[in-house]
Short mmCIF file of C-alpha atoms in Angstrom, two decimals:
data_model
loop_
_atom_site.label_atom_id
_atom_site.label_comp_id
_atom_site.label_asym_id
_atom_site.label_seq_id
_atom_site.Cartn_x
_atom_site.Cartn_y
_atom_site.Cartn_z
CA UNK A 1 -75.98 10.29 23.16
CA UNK A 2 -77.79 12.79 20.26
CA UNK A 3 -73.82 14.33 19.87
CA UNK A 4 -72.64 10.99 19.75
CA UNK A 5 -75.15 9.56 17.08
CA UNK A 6 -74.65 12.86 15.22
CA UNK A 7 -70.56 12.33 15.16
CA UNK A 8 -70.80 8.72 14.00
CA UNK A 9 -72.86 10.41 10.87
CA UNK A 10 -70.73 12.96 9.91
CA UNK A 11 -67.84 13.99 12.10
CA UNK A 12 -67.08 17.61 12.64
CA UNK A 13 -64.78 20.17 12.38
CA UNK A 14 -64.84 21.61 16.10
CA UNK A 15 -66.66 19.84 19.26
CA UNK A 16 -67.53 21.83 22.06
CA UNK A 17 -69.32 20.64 25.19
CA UNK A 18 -70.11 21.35 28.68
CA UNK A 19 -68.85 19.71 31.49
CA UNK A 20 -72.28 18.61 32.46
CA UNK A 21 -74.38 17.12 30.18
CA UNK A 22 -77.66 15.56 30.77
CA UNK A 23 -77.19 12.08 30.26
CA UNK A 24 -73.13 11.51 30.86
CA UNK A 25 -69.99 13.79 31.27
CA UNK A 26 -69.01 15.87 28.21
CA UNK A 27 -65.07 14.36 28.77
CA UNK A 28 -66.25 10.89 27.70
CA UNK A 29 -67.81 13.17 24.24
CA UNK A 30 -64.83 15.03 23.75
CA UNK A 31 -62.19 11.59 24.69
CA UNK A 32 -64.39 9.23 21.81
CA UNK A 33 -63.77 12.59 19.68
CA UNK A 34 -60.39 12.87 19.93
CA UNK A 35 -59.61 9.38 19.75
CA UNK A 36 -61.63 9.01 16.11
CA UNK A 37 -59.80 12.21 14.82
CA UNK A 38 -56.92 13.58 17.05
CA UNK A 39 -56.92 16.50 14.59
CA UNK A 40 -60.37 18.30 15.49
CA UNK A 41 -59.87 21.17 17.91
CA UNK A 42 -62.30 19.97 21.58
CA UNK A 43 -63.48 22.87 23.37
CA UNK A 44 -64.88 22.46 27.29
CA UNK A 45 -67.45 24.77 29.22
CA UNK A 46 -67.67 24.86 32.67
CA UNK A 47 -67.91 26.63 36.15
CA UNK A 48 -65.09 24.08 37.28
CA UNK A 49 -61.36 25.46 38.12
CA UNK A 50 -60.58 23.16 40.63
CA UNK A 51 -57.10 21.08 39.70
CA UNK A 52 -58.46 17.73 38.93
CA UNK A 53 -60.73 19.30 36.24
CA UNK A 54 -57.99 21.53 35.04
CA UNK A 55 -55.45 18.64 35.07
CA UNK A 56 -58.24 16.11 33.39
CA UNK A 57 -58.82 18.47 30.08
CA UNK A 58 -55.42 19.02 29.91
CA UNK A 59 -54.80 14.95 29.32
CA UNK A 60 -57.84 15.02 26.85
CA UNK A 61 -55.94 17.71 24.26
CA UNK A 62 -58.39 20.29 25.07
CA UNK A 63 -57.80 22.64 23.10
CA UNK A 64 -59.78 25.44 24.90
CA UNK A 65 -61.14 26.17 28.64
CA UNK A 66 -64.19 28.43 28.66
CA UNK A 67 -65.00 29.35 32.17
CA UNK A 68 -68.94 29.82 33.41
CA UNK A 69 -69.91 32.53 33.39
CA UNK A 70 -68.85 33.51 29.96
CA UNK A 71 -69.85 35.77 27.80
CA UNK A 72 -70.28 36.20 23.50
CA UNK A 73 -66.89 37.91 22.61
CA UNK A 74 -65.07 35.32 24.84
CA UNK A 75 -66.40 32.36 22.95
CA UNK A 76 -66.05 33.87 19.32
CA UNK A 77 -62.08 35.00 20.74
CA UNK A 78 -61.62 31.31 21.17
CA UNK A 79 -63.12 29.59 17.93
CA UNK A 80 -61.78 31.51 15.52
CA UNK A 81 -57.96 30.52 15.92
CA UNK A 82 -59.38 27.19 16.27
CA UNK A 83 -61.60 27.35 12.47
CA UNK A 84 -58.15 28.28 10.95
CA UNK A 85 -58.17 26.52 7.82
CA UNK A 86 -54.43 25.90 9.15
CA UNK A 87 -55.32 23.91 12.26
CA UNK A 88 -54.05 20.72 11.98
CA UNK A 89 -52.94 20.38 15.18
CA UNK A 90 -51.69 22.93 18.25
CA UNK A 91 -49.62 25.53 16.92
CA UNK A 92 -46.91 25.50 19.27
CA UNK A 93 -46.53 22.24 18.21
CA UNK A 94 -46.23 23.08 14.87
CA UNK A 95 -42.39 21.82 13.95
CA UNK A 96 -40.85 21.09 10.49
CA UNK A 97 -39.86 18.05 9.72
CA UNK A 98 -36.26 19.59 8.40
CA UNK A 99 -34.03 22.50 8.67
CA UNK A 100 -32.99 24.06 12.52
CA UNK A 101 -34.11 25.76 15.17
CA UNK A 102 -33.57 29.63 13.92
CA UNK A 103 -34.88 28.60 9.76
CA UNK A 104 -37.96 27.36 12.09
CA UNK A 105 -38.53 30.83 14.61
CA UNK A 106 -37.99 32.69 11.12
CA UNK A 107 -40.35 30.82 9.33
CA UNK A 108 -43.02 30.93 12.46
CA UNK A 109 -46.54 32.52 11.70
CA UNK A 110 -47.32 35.02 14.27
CA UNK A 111 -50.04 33.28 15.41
CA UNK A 112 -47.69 30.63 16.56
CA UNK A 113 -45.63 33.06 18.50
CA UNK A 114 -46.41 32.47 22.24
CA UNK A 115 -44.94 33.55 26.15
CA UNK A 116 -44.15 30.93 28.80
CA UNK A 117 -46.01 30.63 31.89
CA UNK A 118 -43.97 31.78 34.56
CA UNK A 119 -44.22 28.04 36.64
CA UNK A 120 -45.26 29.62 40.00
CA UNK A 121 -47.82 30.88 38.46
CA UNK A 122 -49.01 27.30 36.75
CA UNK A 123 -48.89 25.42 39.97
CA UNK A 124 -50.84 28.04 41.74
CA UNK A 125 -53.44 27.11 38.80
CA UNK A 126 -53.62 23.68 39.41
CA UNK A 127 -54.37 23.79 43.22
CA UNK A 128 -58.28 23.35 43.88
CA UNK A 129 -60.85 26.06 44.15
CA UNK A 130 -58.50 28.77 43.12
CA UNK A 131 -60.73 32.72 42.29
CA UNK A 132 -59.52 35.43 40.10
CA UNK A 133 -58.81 37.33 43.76
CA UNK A 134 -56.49 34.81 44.99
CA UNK A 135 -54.25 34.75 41.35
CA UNK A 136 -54.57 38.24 41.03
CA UNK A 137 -51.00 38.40 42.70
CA UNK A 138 -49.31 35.93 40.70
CA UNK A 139 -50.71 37.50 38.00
CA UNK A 140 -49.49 40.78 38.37
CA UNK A 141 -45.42 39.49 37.66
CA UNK A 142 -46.18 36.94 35.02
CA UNK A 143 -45.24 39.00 31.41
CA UNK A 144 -47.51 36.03 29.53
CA UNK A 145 -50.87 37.45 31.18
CA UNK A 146 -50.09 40.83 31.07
CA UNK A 147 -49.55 41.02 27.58
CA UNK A 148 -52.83 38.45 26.76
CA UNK A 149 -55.39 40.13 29.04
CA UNK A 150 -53.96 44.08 27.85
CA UNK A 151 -54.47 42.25 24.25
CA UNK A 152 -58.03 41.07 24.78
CA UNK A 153 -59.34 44.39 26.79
CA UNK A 154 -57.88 46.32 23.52
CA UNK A 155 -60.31 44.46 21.16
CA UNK A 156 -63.38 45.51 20.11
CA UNK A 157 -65.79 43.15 21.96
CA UNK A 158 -64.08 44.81 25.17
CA UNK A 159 -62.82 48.47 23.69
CA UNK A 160 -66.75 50.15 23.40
CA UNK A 161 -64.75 53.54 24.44
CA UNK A 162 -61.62 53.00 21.87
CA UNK A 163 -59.56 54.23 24.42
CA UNK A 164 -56.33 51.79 25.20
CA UNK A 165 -55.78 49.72 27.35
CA UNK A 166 -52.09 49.78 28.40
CA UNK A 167 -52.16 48.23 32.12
CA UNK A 168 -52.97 45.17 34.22
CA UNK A 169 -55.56 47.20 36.43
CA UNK A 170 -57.57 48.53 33.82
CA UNK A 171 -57.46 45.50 32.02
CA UNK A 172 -59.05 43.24 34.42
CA UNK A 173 -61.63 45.70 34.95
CA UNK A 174 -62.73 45.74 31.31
CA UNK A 175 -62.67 41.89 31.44
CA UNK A 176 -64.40 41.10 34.04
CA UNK A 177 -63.20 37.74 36.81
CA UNK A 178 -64.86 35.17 34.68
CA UNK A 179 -63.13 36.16 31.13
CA UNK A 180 -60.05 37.12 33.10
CA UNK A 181 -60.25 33.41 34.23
CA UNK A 182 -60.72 31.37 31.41
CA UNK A 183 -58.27 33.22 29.47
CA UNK A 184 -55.57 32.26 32.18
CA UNK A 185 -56.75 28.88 32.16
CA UNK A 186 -56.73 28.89 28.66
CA UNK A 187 -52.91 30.11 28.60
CA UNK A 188 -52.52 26.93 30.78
CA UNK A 189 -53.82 24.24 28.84
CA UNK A 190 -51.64 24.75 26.13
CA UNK A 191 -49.30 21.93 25.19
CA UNK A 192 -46.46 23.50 26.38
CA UNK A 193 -47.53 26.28 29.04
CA UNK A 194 -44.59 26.69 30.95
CA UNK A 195 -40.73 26.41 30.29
CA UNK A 196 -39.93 22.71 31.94
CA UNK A 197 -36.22 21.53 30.56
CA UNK A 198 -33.62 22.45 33.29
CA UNK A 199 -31.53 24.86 31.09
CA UNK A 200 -34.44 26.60 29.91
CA UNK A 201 -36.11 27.14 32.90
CA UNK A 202 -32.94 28.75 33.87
CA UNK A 203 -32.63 30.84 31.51
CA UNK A 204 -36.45 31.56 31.82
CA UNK A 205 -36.20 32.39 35.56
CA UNK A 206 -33.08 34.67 34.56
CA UNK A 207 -35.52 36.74 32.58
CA UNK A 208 -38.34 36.55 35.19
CA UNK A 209 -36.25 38.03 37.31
CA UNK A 210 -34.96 41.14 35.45
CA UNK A 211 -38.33 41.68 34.28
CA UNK A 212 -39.46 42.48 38.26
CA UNK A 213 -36.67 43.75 39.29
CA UNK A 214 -37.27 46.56 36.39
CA UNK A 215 -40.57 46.37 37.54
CA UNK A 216 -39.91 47.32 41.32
CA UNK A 217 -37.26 49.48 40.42
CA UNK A 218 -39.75 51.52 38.43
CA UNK A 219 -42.69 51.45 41.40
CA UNK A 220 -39.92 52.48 43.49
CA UNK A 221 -39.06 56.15 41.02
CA UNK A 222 -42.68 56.32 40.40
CA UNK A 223 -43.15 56.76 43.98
CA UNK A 224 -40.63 58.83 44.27
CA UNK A 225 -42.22 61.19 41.15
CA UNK A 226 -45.80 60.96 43.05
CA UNK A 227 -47.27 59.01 39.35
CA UNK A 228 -48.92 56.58 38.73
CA UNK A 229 -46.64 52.94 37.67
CA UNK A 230 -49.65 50.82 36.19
CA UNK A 231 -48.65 51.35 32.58
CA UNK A 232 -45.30 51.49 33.40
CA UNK A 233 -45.21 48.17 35.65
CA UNK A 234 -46.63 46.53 32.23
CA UNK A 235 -44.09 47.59 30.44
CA UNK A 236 -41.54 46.37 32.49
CA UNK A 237 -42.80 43.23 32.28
CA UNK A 238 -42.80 42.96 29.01
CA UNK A 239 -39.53 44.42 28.50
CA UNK A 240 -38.05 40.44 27.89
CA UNK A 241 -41.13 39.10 26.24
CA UNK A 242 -39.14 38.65 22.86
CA UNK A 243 -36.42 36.70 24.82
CA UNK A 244 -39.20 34.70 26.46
CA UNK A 245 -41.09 34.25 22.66
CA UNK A 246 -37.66 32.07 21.68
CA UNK A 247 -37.37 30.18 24.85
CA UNK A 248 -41.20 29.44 24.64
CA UNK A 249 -40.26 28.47 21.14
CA UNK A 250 -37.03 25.83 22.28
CA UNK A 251 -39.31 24.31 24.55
CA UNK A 252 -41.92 23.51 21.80
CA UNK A 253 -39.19 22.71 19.49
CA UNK A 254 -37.86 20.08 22.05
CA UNK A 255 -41.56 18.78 22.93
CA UNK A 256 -41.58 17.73 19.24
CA UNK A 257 -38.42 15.68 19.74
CA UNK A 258 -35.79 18.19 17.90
CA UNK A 259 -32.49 19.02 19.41
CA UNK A 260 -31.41 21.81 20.67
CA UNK A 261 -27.87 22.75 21.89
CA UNK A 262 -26.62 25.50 23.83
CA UNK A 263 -24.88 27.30 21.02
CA UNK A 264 -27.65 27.49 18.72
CA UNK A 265 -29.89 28.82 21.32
CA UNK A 266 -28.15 31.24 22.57
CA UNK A 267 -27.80 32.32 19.06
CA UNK A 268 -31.19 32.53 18.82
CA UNK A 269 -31.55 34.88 21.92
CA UNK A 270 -29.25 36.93 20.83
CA UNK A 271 -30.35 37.09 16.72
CA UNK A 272 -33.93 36.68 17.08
CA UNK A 273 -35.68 38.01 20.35
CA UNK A 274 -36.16 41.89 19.28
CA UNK A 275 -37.76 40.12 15.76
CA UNK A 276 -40.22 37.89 18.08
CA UNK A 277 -41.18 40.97 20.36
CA UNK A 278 -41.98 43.32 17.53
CA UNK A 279 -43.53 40.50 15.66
CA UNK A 280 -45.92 39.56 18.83
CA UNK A 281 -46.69 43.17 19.95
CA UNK A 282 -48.31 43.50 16.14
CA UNK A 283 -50.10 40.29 16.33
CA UNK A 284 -51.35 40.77 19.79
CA UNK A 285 -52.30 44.65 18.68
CA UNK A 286 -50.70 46.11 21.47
CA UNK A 287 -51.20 49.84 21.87
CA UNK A 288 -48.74 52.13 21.11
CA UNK A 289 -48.44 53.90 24.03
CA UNK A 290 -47.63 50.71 25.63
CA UNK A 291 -44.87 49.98 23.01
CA UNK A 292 -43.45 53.68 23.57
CA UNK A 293 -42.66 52.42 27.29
CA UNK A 294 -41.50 49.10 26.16
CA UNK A 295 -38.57 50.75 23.75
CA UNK A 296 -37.86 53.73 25.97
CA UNK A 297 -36.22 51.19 28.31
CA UNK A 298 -33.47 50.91 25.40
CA UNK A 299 -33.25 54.76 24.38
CA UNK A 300 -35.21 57.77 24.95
CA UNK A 301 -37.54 58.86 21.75
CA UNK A 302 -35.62 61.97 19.97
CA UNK A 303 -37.09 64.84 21.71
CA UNK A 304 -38.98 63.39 24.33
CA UNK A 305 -40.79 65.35 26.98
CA UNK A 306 -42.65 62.72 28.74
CA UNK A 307 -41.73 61.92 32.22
CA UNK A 308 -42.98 58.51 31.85
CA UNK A 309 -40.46 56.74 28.87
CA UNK A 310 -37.17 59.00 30.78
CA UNK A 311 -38.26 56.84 34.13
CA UNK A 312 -38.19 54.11 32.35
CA UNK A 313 -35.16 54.44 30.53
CA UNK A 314 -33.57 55.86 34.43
CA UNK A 315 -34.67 52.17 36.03
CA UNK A 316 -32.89 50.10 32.99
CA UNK A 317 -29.92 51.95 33.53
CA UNK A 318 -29.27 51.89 36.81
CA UNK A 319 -29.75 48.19 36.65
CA UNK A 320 -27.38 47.66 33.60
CA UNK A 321 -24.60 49.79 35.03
CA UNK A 322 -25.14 53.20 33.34
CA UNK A 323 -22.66 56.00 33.43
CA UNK A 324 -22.83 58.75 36.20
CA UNK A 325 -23.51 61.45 33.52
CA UNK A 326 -26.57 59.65 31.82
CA UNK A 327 -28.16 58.35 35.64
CA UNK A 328 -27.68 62.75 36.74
CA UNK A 329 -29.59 63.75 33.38
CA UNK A 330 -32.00 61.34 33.42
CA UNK A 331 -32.90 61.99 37.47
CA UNK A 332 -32.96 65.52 36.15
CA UNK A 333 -35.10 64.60 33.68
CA UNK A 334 -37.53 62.71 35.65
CA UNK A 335 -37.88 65.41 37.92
CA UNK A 336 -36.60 63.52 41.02
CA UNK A 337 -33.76 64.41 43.63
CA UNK A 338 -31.93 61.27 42.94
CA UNK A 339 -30.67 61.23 46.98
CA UNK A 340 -33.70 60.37 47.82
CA UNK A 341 -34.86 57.80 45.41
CA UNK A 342 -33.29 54.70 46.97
#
């Protein structure tokens, strides 16, 4: 009732509330809110994860999911995109009024730039009482949390050491479950979380796919090479994140009731995707390290004497059909008897 009183005074420029407040539910606060002024970014706190809740704030425009317990950095990672003197409204709903789809991905601010939900993942979010534990193995082949929870354990509420972070593993031990949580929830509470028109979930699952099967491929020579794949798994899954940026992108173009044919996006994967990656991996301050691995899968660095980049530049080409010579120097290379790495 005071937060009410107080908003029919003077209405403000962010509203955050808890799930649970003393004298009513903070949905009704956050629904009268959004109905006087769809414009002002709603943020909810709460221990709940269960798929009604999730599913509820997701009708209510919430713009942000802050799971209990939380902590400081988590809360001032959240509000600042959200105090952007440029938030009007999402930003992957964010679509010009003219001009098409590839004037629109070139005139994108980074912060707009975004990765699809890997749907598997999504509905495994929206089923009741599900812990960091029981994700953990979803999360480990979707490319969109990889790259967001290597971003956030690279940042200096969660860097104290300044050392990188360039896997999965190490990045959910900086975080902690409960960050690690509400960022994924966050991820899913977006307007467009997941790729949902037939063509471009195709096209979506297409990537998915080559993404882990460069991803097994590269567990499978790291085995063989007795290292260690964390980093390397990463960047495998990564590998098609700028393809995934523009299909993200389609789908929020479509959402906003443009249209989109086939020519004109597969123009757009073809013209644009290495733009989107390079332009997310800045944005999202991705080590370099990481980005070494990411761009060794198209050609080796000139003079290279890592063993980690020539593995994975040896996984992308077997899968893409590389020549005898270049598979025999790479296994050389790599250090590994290639009659035994099947």
């Amino acid at each position: 009732a005071d937060a009410l009183d107080a908003w029919k005074r003077q209405p403000a420029q962010l509203v955050i509330a808890d799930w649970n407040l003393p004298d009513g539910p903070g949905t009704s606060l956050l629904e009268i809110a959004h109905r006087s002024d769809a414009s002002v970014p709603l943020v909810m706190i709460t221990a709940r994860s269960d798929r009604d809740s999730v599913l509820l704030a997701r009708r209510l425009g919430i713009n942000a999911f802050i799971s209990k317990p939380f902590q400081v950095p988590k809360v001032l990672e959240t509000l600042r995109p959200l105090l952007s003197p440029k938030h009007d409204e999402p930003a992957d709903a964010a679509v010009p009024a003219t001009g098409g789809f590839l004037p629109f991905l070139a005139g994108l601010p980074n912060s707009a730039l975004d990765l699809p939900l890997h749907d598997a993942l999504l509905q495994q979010l929206h089923k009741p009482d599900q812990a960091p534990q029981a994700l953990q193995e979803h999360w480990q082949n979707d490319p969109a949390v990889h790259a967001r929870l290597i971003a956030a354990a690279n940042s200096a509420s969660y860097n104290a050491s300044g050392q990188p972070c360039i896997s999965l593993p190490e990045a959910l031990r900086r975080l902690g479950p409960g960050t690690v949580l509400s960022l994924v929830q966050g991820l899913a509470l977006r307007p467009v979380a997941a790729l949902q028109d037939d063509d471009l979930k195709r096209l979506g699952d297409e990537q998915f796919t080559q993404a882990r099967y460069l991803r097994q491929r590269i567990e499978e020579l790291c085995k063989s090479a007795r290292i260690d794949a964390a980093a390397m798994s990463s960047a495998a899954l990564l590998q098609r994140m700028g393809e995934l940026a523009v299909l993200y992108q389609a789908q929020c173009w479509r959402h906003a009731g443009q249209a989109l044919d086939d020519e004109t996006l597969g123009s757009a994967l073809q013209r644009c995707s290495g733009d989107l990656a390079n332009r997310l991996k800045s944005h999202w301050r991705l080590p370099t390290p990481l980005r070494e691995l990411i761009g060794a899968c198209y050609a080796l660095p000139p003079g290279n004497s890592k063993r980690d980049p020539v593995i994975m530049r040896l996984a992308c080409a077997e899968l893409q059909g590389g020549s005898e010579q270049e598979l025999d120097r790479l296994y050389r290379l790599a250090g590994i008897d290639r009659g035994t790495a099947r």
